[in-house]
Amino acid sequence: MSDNGSKRKVLAIVTNYGVEQDELVVPLDHLRERGVHVDVAALKKDDIETLVGDKDPGRTVRPDLTLEEADPAGYDLLLVPGGTLNADTLRLQEPACDIVRAFASAGRPVAAICHGPWVLVETGGVSGKRLTSYASLRTDVGNAGGDWVDEPVVTDESGGWKLITSRDPGDLGPFLKEVDAALAA
């Protein structure tokens, strides 16, 4: 991916408080080290306060733009980190839902980890898809027509677009391997 990494662009969508630190920071560092351009879009241009384990303060990340400013057409992959507070708030934001719908309808990959798939539940994006997430989303995924499985990473290409999902920060290795493969395709 190093040869074409600089040609690839990823959009990460989050709120300004409550995103799980490693689910945002580790993918950002990983992708940027490989020459991928990554923009982080948040609700506001204020600093993003990450959390560790949904409770302890983590690193602060500066967003590049707001959700409303983000143009999904300019990106190759959408990254949706988790964190309970982040994901619960994000799914109620119409600009975030619009971004998810735009990626799916354009056939571009979406990678969501932990509680991140909640925004896909909200948009109807899990219907007919096989995926994983943090275990507490199992019922929500099932009620939204998704097939929830307990695996470290699941890639589903049905419905004309690729969905990559993982359960928690412990699955970042296999998750990022699938993200890399999607960007190399």
JSON list of C-alpha atoms in Angstrom, two decimals:
[
{"chain": "A", "resi": 1, "resn": "MET", "atom": "CA", "xyz": [0.00, 0.00, 0.00]},
{"chain": "A", "resi": 2, "resn": "SER", "atom": "CA", "xyz": [2.96, 2.35, 0.39]},
{"chain": "A", "resi": 3, "resn": "ASP", "atom": "CA", "xyz": [3.05, 2.95, -3.37]},
{"chain": "A", "resi": 4, "resn": "ASN", "atom": "CA", "xyz": [-0.55, 4.07, -3.62]},
{"chain": "A", "resi": 5, "resn": "GLY", "atom": "CA", "xyz": [-1.14, 5.04, 0.01]},
{"chain": "A", "resi": 6, "resn": "SER", "atom": "CA", "xyz": [-0.72, 8.73, -0.73]},
{"chain": "A", "resi": 7, "resn": "LYS", "atom": "CA", "xyz": [-3.45, 8.47, -3.37]},
{"chain": "A", "resi": 8, "resn": "ARG", "atom": "CA", "xyz": [-5.93, 7.06, -0.84]},
{"chain": "A", "resi": 9, "resn": "LYS", "atom": "CA", "xyz": [-8.12, 9.15, 1.43]},
{"chain": "A", "resi": 10, "resn": "VAL", "atom": "CA", "xyz": [-9.98, 8.02, 4.56]},
{"chain": "A", "resi": 11, "resn": "LEU", "atom": "CA", "xyz": [-12.65, 9.92, 6.46]},
{"chain": "A", "resi": 12, "resn": "ALA", "atom": "CA", "xyz": [-13.08, 9.18, 10.18]},
{"chain": "A", "resi": 13, "resn": "ILE", "atom": "CA", "xyz": [-16.31, 10.40, 11.80]},
{"chain": "A", "resi": 14, "resn": "VAL", "atom": "CA", "xyz": [-16.62, 11.00, 15.54]},
{"chain": "A", "resi": 15, "resn": "THR", "atom": "CA", "xyz": [-18.14, 13.22, 18.18]},
{"chain": "A", "resi": 16, "resn": "ASN", "atom": "CA", "xyz": [-16.02, 15.58, 20.26]},
{"chain": "A", "resi": 17, "resn": "TYR", "atom": "CA", "xyz": [-16.29, 13.50, 23.44]},
{"chain": "A", "resi": 18, "resn": "GLY", "atom": "CA", "xyz": [-16.29, 9.82, 24.21]},
{"chain": "A", "resi": 19, "resn": "VAL", "atom": "CA", "xyz": [-14.60, 8.12, 21.28]},
{"chain": "A", "resi": 20, "resn": "GLU", "atom": "CA", "xyz": [-12.51, 5.16, 22.44]},
{"chain": "A", "resi": 21, "resn": "GLN", "atom": "CA", "xyz": [-8.91, 6.39, 22.21]},
{"chain": "A", "resi": 22, "resn": "ASP", "atom": "CA", "xyz": [-7.30, 3.38, 20.55]},
{"chain": "A", "resi": 23, "resn": "GLU", "atom": "CA", "xyz": [-10.15, 2.93, 18.06]},
{"chain": "A", "resi": 24, "resn": "LEU", "atom": "CA", "xyz": [-9.39, 6.39, 16.68]},
{"chain": "A", "resi": 25, "resn": "VAL", "atom": "CA", "xyz": [-5.69, 6.98, 17.38]},
{"chain": "A", "resi": 26, "resn": "VAL", "atom": "CA", "xyz": [-4.32, 3.56, 16.39]},
{"chain": "A", "resi": 27, "resn": "PRO", "atom": "CA", "xyz": [-6.02, 3.54, 12.94]},
{"chain": "A", "resi": 28, "resn": "LEU", "atom": "CA", "xyz": [-5.02, 7.19, 12.35]},
{"chain": "A", "resi": 29, "resn": "ASP", "atom": "CA", "xyz": [-1.37, 6.48, 13.13]},
{"chain": "A", "resi": 30, "resn": "HIS", "atom": "CA", "xyz": [-1.40, 3.19, 11.20]},
{"chain": "A", "resi": 31, "resn": "LEU", "atom": "CA", "xyz": [-2.90, 4.69, 8.05]},
{"chain": "A", "resi": 32, "resn": "ARG", "atom": "CA", "xyz": [-0.87, 7.90, 8.10]},
{"chain": "A", "resi": 33, "resn": "GLU", "atom": "CA", "xyz": [2.36, 5.90, 8.51]},
{"chain": "A", "resi": 34, "resn": "ARG", "atom": "CA", "xyz": [1.42, 4.15, 5.26]},
{"chain": "A", "resi": 35, "resn": "GLY", "atom": "CA", "xyz": [0.92, 7.42, 3.37]},
{"chain": "A", "resi": 36, "resn": "VAL", "atom": "CA", "xyz": [-2.88, 7.43, 3.52]},
{"chain": "A", "resi": 37, "resn": "HIS", "atom": "CA", "xyz": [-4.45, 10.88, 3.90]},
{"chain": "A", "resi": 38, "resn": "VAL", "atom": "CA", "xyz": [-6.89, 10.73, 6.84]},
{"chain": "A", "resi": 39, "resn": "ASP", "atom": "CA", "xyz": [-9.31, 13.49, 7.78]},
{"chain": "A", "resi": 40, "resn": "VAL", "atom": "CA", "xyz": [-11.15, 13.41, 11.09]},
{"chain": "A", "resi": 41, "resn": "ALA", "atom": "CA", "xyz": [-14.61, 14.98, 11.02]},
{"chain": "A", "resi": 42, "resn": "ALA", "atom": "CA", "xyz": [-16.32, 15.81, 14.32]},
{"chain": "A", "resi": 43, "resn": "LEU", "atom": "CA", "xyz": [-19.47, 17.62, 15.39]},
{"chain": "A", "resi": 44, "resn": "LYS", "atom": "CA", "xyz": [-17.51, 20.80, 16.08]},
{"chain": "A", "resi": 45, "resn": "LYS", "atom": "CA", "xyz": [-13.99, 22.01, 15.37]},
{"chain": "A", "resi": 46, "resn": "ASP", "atom": "CA", "xyz": [-13.23, 21.81, 19.11]},
{"chain": "A", "resi": 47, "resn": "ASP", "atom": "CA", "xyz": [-10.70, 19.22, 20.27]},
{"chain": "A", "resi": 48, "resn": "ILE", "atom": "CA", "xyz": [-11.86, 15.60, 20.44]},
{"chain": "A", "resi": 49, "resn": "GLU", "atom": "CA", "xyz": [-11.55, 14.23, 23.96]},
{"chain": "A", "resi": 50, "resn": "THR", "atom": "CA", "xyz": [-11.00, 10.49, 23.72]},
{"chain": "A", "resi": 51, "resn": "LEU", "atom": "CA", "xyz": [-11.65, 8.04, 26.53]},
{"chain": "A", "resi": 52, "resn": "VAL", "atom": "CA", "xyz": [-9.98, 4.80, 27.55]},
{"chain": "A", "resi": 53, "resn": "GLY", "atom": "CA", "xyz": [-12.47, 2.10, 28.51]},
{"chain": "A", "resi": 54, "resn": "ASP", "atom": "CA", "xyz": [-15.36, 4.59, 28.26]},
{"chain": "A", "resi": 55, "resn": "LYS", "atom": "CA", "xyz": [-14.25, 6.33, 31.48]},
{"chain": "A", "resi": 56, "resn": "ASP", "atom": "CA", "xyz": [-10.61, 7.42, 31.74]},
{"chain": "A", "resi": 57, "resn": "PRO", "atom": "CA", "xyz": [-9.38, 10.51, 29.85]},
{"chain": "A", "resi": 58, "resn": "GLY", "atom": "CA", "xyz": [-7.31, 9.69, 26.79]},
{"chain": "A", "resi": 59, "resn": "ARG", "atom": "CA", "xyz": [-5.43, 11.64, 24.15]},
{"chain": "A", "resi": 60, "resn": "THR", "atom": "CA", "xyz": [-6.85, 14.78, 22.63]},
{"chain": "A", "resi": 61, "resn": "VAL", "atom": "CA", "xyz": [-7.19, 14.81, 18.84]},
{"chain": "A", "resi": 62, "resn": "ARG", "atom": "CA", "xyz": [-7.73, 17.88, 16.70]},
{"chain": "A", "resi": 63, "resn": "PRO", "atom": "CA", "xyz": [-10.45, 17.42, 14.05]},
{"chain": "A", "resi": 64, "resn": "ASP", "atom": "CA", "xyz": [-9.74, 18.48, 10.47]},
{"chain": "A", "resi": 65, "resn": "LEU", "atom": "CA", "xyz": [-13.32, 19.47, 9.71]},
{"chain": "A", "resi": 66, "resn": "THR", "atom": "CA", "xyz": [-16.88, 19.17, 10.94]},
{"chain": "A", "resi": 67, "resn": "LEU", "atom": "CA", "xyz": [-19.33, 16.46, 9.90]},
{"chain": "A", "resi": 68, "resn": "GLU", "atom": "CA", "xyz": [-21.31, 19.08, 7.98]},
{"chain": "A", "resi": 69, "resn": "GLU", "atom": "CA", "xyz": [-18.21, 20.15, 6.03]},
{"chain": "A", "resi": 70, "resn": "ALA", "atom": "CA", "xyz": [-17.21, 16.60, 5.05]},
{"chain": "A", "resi": 71, "resn": "ASP", "atom": "CA", "xyz": [-17.83, 15.63, 1.42]},
{"chain": "A", "resi": 72, "resn": "PRO", "atom": "CA", "xyz": [-18.07, 11.83, 1.33]},
{"chain": "A", "resi": 73, "resn": "ALA", "atom": "CA", "xyz": [-17.37, 11.80, -2.42]},
{"chain": "A", "resi": 74, "resn": "GLY", "atom": "CA", "xyz": [-13.75, 12.76, -1.78]},
{"chain": "A", "resi": 75, "resn": "TYR", "atom": "CA", "xyz": [-12.84, 9.64, 0.22]},
{"chain": "A", "resi": 76, "resn": "ASP", "atom": "CA", "xyz": [-12.08, 5.99, -0.46]},
{"chain": "A", "resi": 77, "resn": "LEU", "atom": "CA", "xyz": [-13.09, 4.55, 2.93]},
{"chain": "A", "resi": 78, "resn": "LEU", "atom": "CA", "xyz": [-15.13, 5.60, 5.94]},
{"chain": "A", "resi": 79, "resn": "LEU", "atom": "CA", "xyz": [-13.81, 4.82, 9.44]},
{"chain": "A", "resi": 80, "resn": "VAL", "atom": "CA", "xyz": [-16.31, 4.74, 12.32]},
{"chain": "A", "resi": 81, "resn": "PRO", "atom": "CA", "xyz": [-14.60, 4.27, 15.70]},
{"chain": "A", "resi": 82, "resn": "GLY", "atom": "CA", "xyz": [-16.56, 3.25, 18.77]},
{"chain": "A", "resi": 83, "resn": "GLY", "atom": "CA", "xyz": [-16.75, 4.29, 22.35]},
{"chain": "A", "resi": 84, "resn": "THR", "atom": "CA", "xyz": [-20.22, 4.00, 23.85]},
{"chain": "A", "resi": 85, "resn": "LEU", "atom": "CA", "xyz": [-20.79, 7.73, 24.33]},
{"chain": "A", "resi": 86, "resn": "ASN", "atom": "CA", "xyz": [-19.35, 8.59, 20.93]},
{"chain": "A", "resi": 87, "resn": "ALA", "atom": "CA", "xyz": [-21.38, 6.01, 19.02]},
{"chain": "A", "resi": 88, "resn": "ASP", "atom": "CA", "xyz": [-24.63, 6.71, 20.85]},
{"chain": "A", "resi": 89, "resn": "THR", "atom": "CA", "xyz": [-24.35, 10.43, 20.08]},
{"chain": "A", "resi": 90, "resn": "LEU", "atom": "CA", "xyz": [-23.04, 9.96, 16.54]},
{"chain": "A", "resi": 91, "resn": "ARG", "atom": "CA", "xyz": [-26.02, 7.89, 15.43]},
{"chain": "A", "resi": 92, "resn": "LEU", "atom": "CA", "xyz": [-28.33, 10.77, 16.33]},
{"chain": "A", "resi": 93, "resn": "GLN", "atom": "CA", "xyz": [-26.47, 13.22, 14.08]},
{"chain": "A", "resi": 94, "resn": "GLU", "atom": "CA", "xyz": [-28.07, 13.51, 10.64]},
{"chain": "A", "resi": 95, "resn": "PRO", "atom": "CA", "xyz": [-24.80, 14.60, 8.96]},
{"chain": "A", "resi": 96, "resn": "ALA", "atom": "CA", "xyz": [-23.12, 11.41, 10.23]},
{"chain": "A", "resi": 97, "resn": "CYS", "atom": "CA", "xyz": [-26.01, 9.27, 8.99]},
{"chain": "A", "resi": 98, "resn": "ASP", "atom": "CA", "xyz": [-25.90, 11.06, 5.62]},
{"chain": "A", "resi": 99, "resn": "ILE", "atom": "CA", "xyz": [-22.18, 10.29, 5.32]},
{"chain": "A", "resi": 100, "resn": "VAL", "atom": "CA", "xyz": [-22.74, 6.59, 6.05]},
{"chain": "A", "resi": 101, "resn": "ARG", "atom": "CA", "xyz": [-25.57, 6.42, 3.50]},
{"chain": "A", "resi": 102, "resn": "ALA", "atom": "CA", "xyz": [-23.40, 8.19, 0.89]},
{"chain": "A", "resi": 103, "resn": "PHE", "atom": "CA", "xyz": [-20.56, 5.66, 1.27]},
{"chain": "A", "resi": 104, "resn": "ALA", "atom": "CA", "xyz": [-22.92, 2.68, 1.04]},
{"chain": "A", "resi": 105, "resn": "SER", "atom": "CA", "xyz": [-24.85, 4.03, -1.94]},
{"chain": "A", "resi": 106, "resn": "ALA", "atom": "CA", "xyz": [-21.59, 4.83, -3.77]},
{"chain": "A", "resi": 107, "resn": "GLY", "atom": "CA", "xyz": [-20.26, 1.30, -3.10]},
{"chain": "A", "resi": 108, "resn": "ARG", "atom": "CA", "xyz": [-17.31, 2.52, -1.03]},
{"chain": "A", "resi": 109, "resn": "PRO", "atom": "CA", "xyz": [-16.12, 0.61, 2.05]},
{"chain": "A", "resi": 110, "resn": "VAL", "atom": "CA", "xyz": [-17.14, 1.39, 5.61]},
{"chain": "A", "resi": 111, "resn": "ALA", "atom": "CA", "xyz": [-15.02, 0.14, 8.53]},
{"chain": "A", "resi": 112, "resn": "ALA", "atom": "CA", "xyz": [-16.68, 0.28, 11.97]},
{"chain": "A", "resi": 113, "resn": "ILE", "atom": "CA", "xyz": [-15.36, -1.05, 15.25]},
{"chain": "A", "resi": 114, "resn": "CYS", "atom": "CA", "xyz": [-16.88, -1.76, 18.67]},
{"chain": "A", "resi": 115, "resn": "HIS", "atom": "CA", "xyz": [-19.96, 0.47, 19.12]},
{"chain": "A", "resi": 116, "resn": "GLY", "atom": "CA", "xyz": [-19.32, 2.15, 15.74]},
{"chain": "A", "resi": 117, "resn": "PRO", "atom": "CA", "xyz": [-21.87, -0.03, 13.91]},
{"chain": "A", "resi": 118, "resn": "TRP", "atom": "CA", "xyz": [-24.66, 1.74, 15.85]},
{"chain": "A", "resi": 119, "resn": "VAL", "atom": "CA", "xyz": [-24.70, 4.47, 13.19]},
{"chain": "A", "resi": 120, "resn": "LEU", "atom": "CA", "xyz": [-25.14, 1.75, 10.56]},
{"chain": "A", "resi": 121, "resn": "VAL", "atom": "CA", "xyz": [-28.05, 0.32, 12.54]},
{"chain": "A", "resi": 122, "resn": "GLU", "atom": "CA", "xyz": [-29.58, 3.81, 12.56]},
{"chain": "A", "resi": 123, "resn": "THR", "atom": "CA", "xyz": [-29.23, 4.20, 8.78]},
{"chain": "A", "resi": 124, "resn": "GLY", "atom": "CA", "xyz": [-30.50, 0.72, 7.89]},
{"chain": "A", "resi": 125, "resn": "GLY", "atom": "CA", "xyz": [-27.00, -0.18, 6.72]},
{"chain": "A", "resi": 126, "resn": "VAL", "atom": "CA", "xyz": [-26.78, -3.52, 8.52]},
{"chain": "A", "resi": 127, "resn": "SER", "atom": "CA", "xyz": [-29.86, -5.05, 6.90]},
{"chain": "A", "resi": 128, "resn": "GLY", "atom": "CA", "xyz": [-28.78, -8.23, 5.14]},
{"chain": "A", "resi": 129, "resn": "LYS", "atom": "CA", "xyz": [-25.17, -7.81, 6.28]},
{"chain": "A", "resi": 130, "resn": "ARG", "atom": "CA", "xyz": [-23.06, -10.22, 8.34]},
{"chain": "A", "resi": 131, "resn": "LEU", "atom": "CA", "xyz": [-21.08, -8.26, 10.94]},
{"chain": "A", "resi": 132, "resn": "THR", "atom": "CA", "xyz": [-19.66, -8.07, 14.41]},
{"chain": "A", "resi": 133, "resn": "SER", "atom": "CA", "xyz": [-19.48, -5.34, 17.03]},
{"chain": "A", "resi": 134, "resn": "TYR", "atom": "CA", "xyz": [-19.25, -4.92, 20.76]},
{"chain": "A", "resi": 135, "resn": "ALA", "atom": "CA", "xyz": [-21.47, -7.70, 22.14]},
{"chain": "A", "resi": 136, "resn": "SER", "atom": "CA", "xyz": [-24.07, -5.30, 23.59]},
{"chain": "A", "resi": 137, "resn": "LEU", "atom": "CA", "xyz": [-25.10, -4.30, 20.04]},
{"chain": "A", "resi": 138, "resn": "ARG", "atom": "CA", "xyz": [-26.06, -7.86, 19.11]},
{"chain": "A", "resi": 139, "resn": "THR", "atom": "CA", "xyz": [-29.80, -7.36, 19.65]},
{"chain": "A", "resi": 140, "resn": "ASP", "atom": "CA", "xyz": [-29.81, -3.97, 17.89]},
{"chain": "A", "resi": 141, "resn": "VAL", "atom": "CA", "xyz": [-28.00, -5.46, 14.89]},
{"chain": "A", "resi": 142, "resn": "GLY", "atom": "CA", "xyz": [-30.41, -8.40, 14.77]},
{"chain": "A", "resi": 143, "resn": "ASN", "atom": "CA", "xyz": [-33.46, -6.15, 15.09]},
{"chain": "A", "resi": 144, "resn": "ALA", "atom": "CA", "xyz": [-32.13, -4.06, 12.19]},
{"chain": "A", "resi": 145, "resn": "GLY", "atom": "CA", "xyz": [-31.87, -7.15, 9.96]},
{"chain": "A", "resi": 146, "resn": "GLY", "atom": "CA", "xyz": [-28.16, -7.86, 10.37]},
{"chain": "A", "resi": 147, "resn": "ASP", "atom": "CA", "xyz": [-26.53, -11.21, 11.09]},
{"chain": "A", "resi": 148, "resn": "TRP", "atom": "CA", "xyz": [-24.35, -10.63, 14.20]},
{"chain": "A", "resi": 149, "resn": "VAL", "atom": "CA", "xyz": [-21.43, -12.99, 14.81]},
{"chain": "A", "resi": 150, "resn": "ASP", "atom": "CA", "xyz": [-18.78, -13.09, 17.53]},
{"chain": "A", "resi": 151, "resn": "GLU", "atom": "CA", "xyz": [-15.56, -12.94, 15.50]},
{"chain": "A", "resi": 152, "resn": "PRO", "atom": "CA", "xyz": [-12.52, -10.63, 15.66]},
{"chain": "A", "resi": 153, "resn": "VAL", "atom": "CA", "xyz": [-13.18, -9.14, 12.22]},
{"chain": "A", "resi": 154, "resn": "VAL", "atom": "CA", "xyz": [-15.92, -9.65, 9.64]},
{"chain": "A", "resi": 155, "resn": "THR", "atom": "CA", "xyz": [-15.91, -8.38, 6.06]},
{"chain": "A", "resi": 156, "resn": "ASP", "atom": "CA", "xyz": [-19.19, -8.49, 4.14]},
{"chain": "A", "resi": 157, "resn": "GLU", "atom": "CA", "xyz": [-19.37, -7.37, 0.52]},
{"chain": "A", "resi": 158, "resn": "SER", "atom": "CA", "xyz": [-23.06, -8.05, -0.06]},
{"chain": "A", "resi": 159, "resn": "GLY", "atom": "CA", "xyz": [-25.40, -5.32, -1.25]},
{"chain": "A", "resi": 160, "resn": "GLY", "atom": "CA", "xyz": [-22.81, -3.67, -3.48]},
{"chain": "A", "resi": 161, "resn": "TRP", "atom": "CA", "xyz": [-20.54, -2.27, -0.75]},
{"chain": "A", "resi": 162, "resn": "LYS", "atom": "CA", "xyz": [-17.93, -3.57, 1.68]},
{"chain": "A", "resi": 163, "resn": "LEU", "atom": "CA", "xyz": [-18.53, -3.45, 5.44]},
{"chain": "A", "resi": 164, "resn": "ILE", "atom": "CA", "xyz": [-15.59, -4.24, 7.74]},
{"chain": "A", "resi": 165, "resn": "THR", "atom": "CA", "xyz": [-16.41, -4.66, 11.44]},
{"chain": "A", "resi": 166, "resn": "SER", "atom": "CA", "xyz": [-14.58, -5.64, 14.63]},
{"chain": "A", "resi": 167, "resn": "ARG", "atom": "CA", "xyz": [-15.59, -6.14, 18.26]},
{"chain": "A", "resi": 168, "resn": "ASP", "atom": "CA", "xyz": [-13.25, -3.99, 20.35]},
{"chain": "A", "resi": 169, "resn": "PRO", "atom": "CA", "xyz": [-9.73, -2.51, 20.60]},
{"chain": "A", "resi": 170, "resn": "GLY", "atom": "CA", "xyz": [-8.30, -6.00, 21.10]},
{"chain": "A", "resi": 171, "resn": "ASP", "atom": "CA", "xyz": [-9.22, -6.72, 17.46]},
{"chain": "A", "resi": 172, "resn": "LEU", "atom": "CA", "xyz": [-7.41, -3.73, 15.94]},
{"chain": "A", "resi": 173, "resn": "GLY", "atom": "CA", "xyz": [-4.73, -5.94, 14.32]},
{"chain": "A", "resi": 174, "resn": "PRO", "atom": "CA", "xyz": [-7.09, -8.00, 12.14]},
{"chain": "A", "resi": 175, "resn": "PHE", "atom": "CA", "xyz": [-9.36, -4.96, 11.66]},
{"chain": "A", "resi": 176, "resn": "LEU", "atom": "CA", "xyz": [-6.55, -2.82, 10.25]},
{"chain": "A", "resi": 177, "resn": "LYS", "atom": "CA", "xyz": [-5.39, -5.71, 8.03]},
{"chain": "A", "resi": 178, "resn": "GLU", "atom": "CA", "xyz": [-8.85, -5.72, 6.40]},
{"chain": "A", "resi": 179, "resn": "VAL", "atom": "CA", "xyz": [-8.85, -1.91, 6.13]},
{"chain": "A", "resi": 180, "resn": "ASP", "atom": "CA", "xyz": [-5.45, -2.07, 4.40]},
{"chain": "A", "resi": 181, "resn": "ALA", "atom": "CA", "xyz": [-6.77, -4.71, 1.98]},
{"chain": "A", "resi": 182, "resn": "ALA", "atom": "CA", "xyz": [-9.83, -2.57, 1.17]},
{"chain": "A", "resi": 183, "resn": "LEU", "atom": "CA", "xyz": [-7.63, 0.44, 0.44]},
{"chain": "A", "resi": 184, "resn": "ALA", "atom": "CA", "xyz": [-5.28, -1.62, -1.72]},
{"chain": "A", "resi": 185, "resn": "ALA", "atom": "CA", "xyz": [-8.14, -2.93, -3.87]}
]
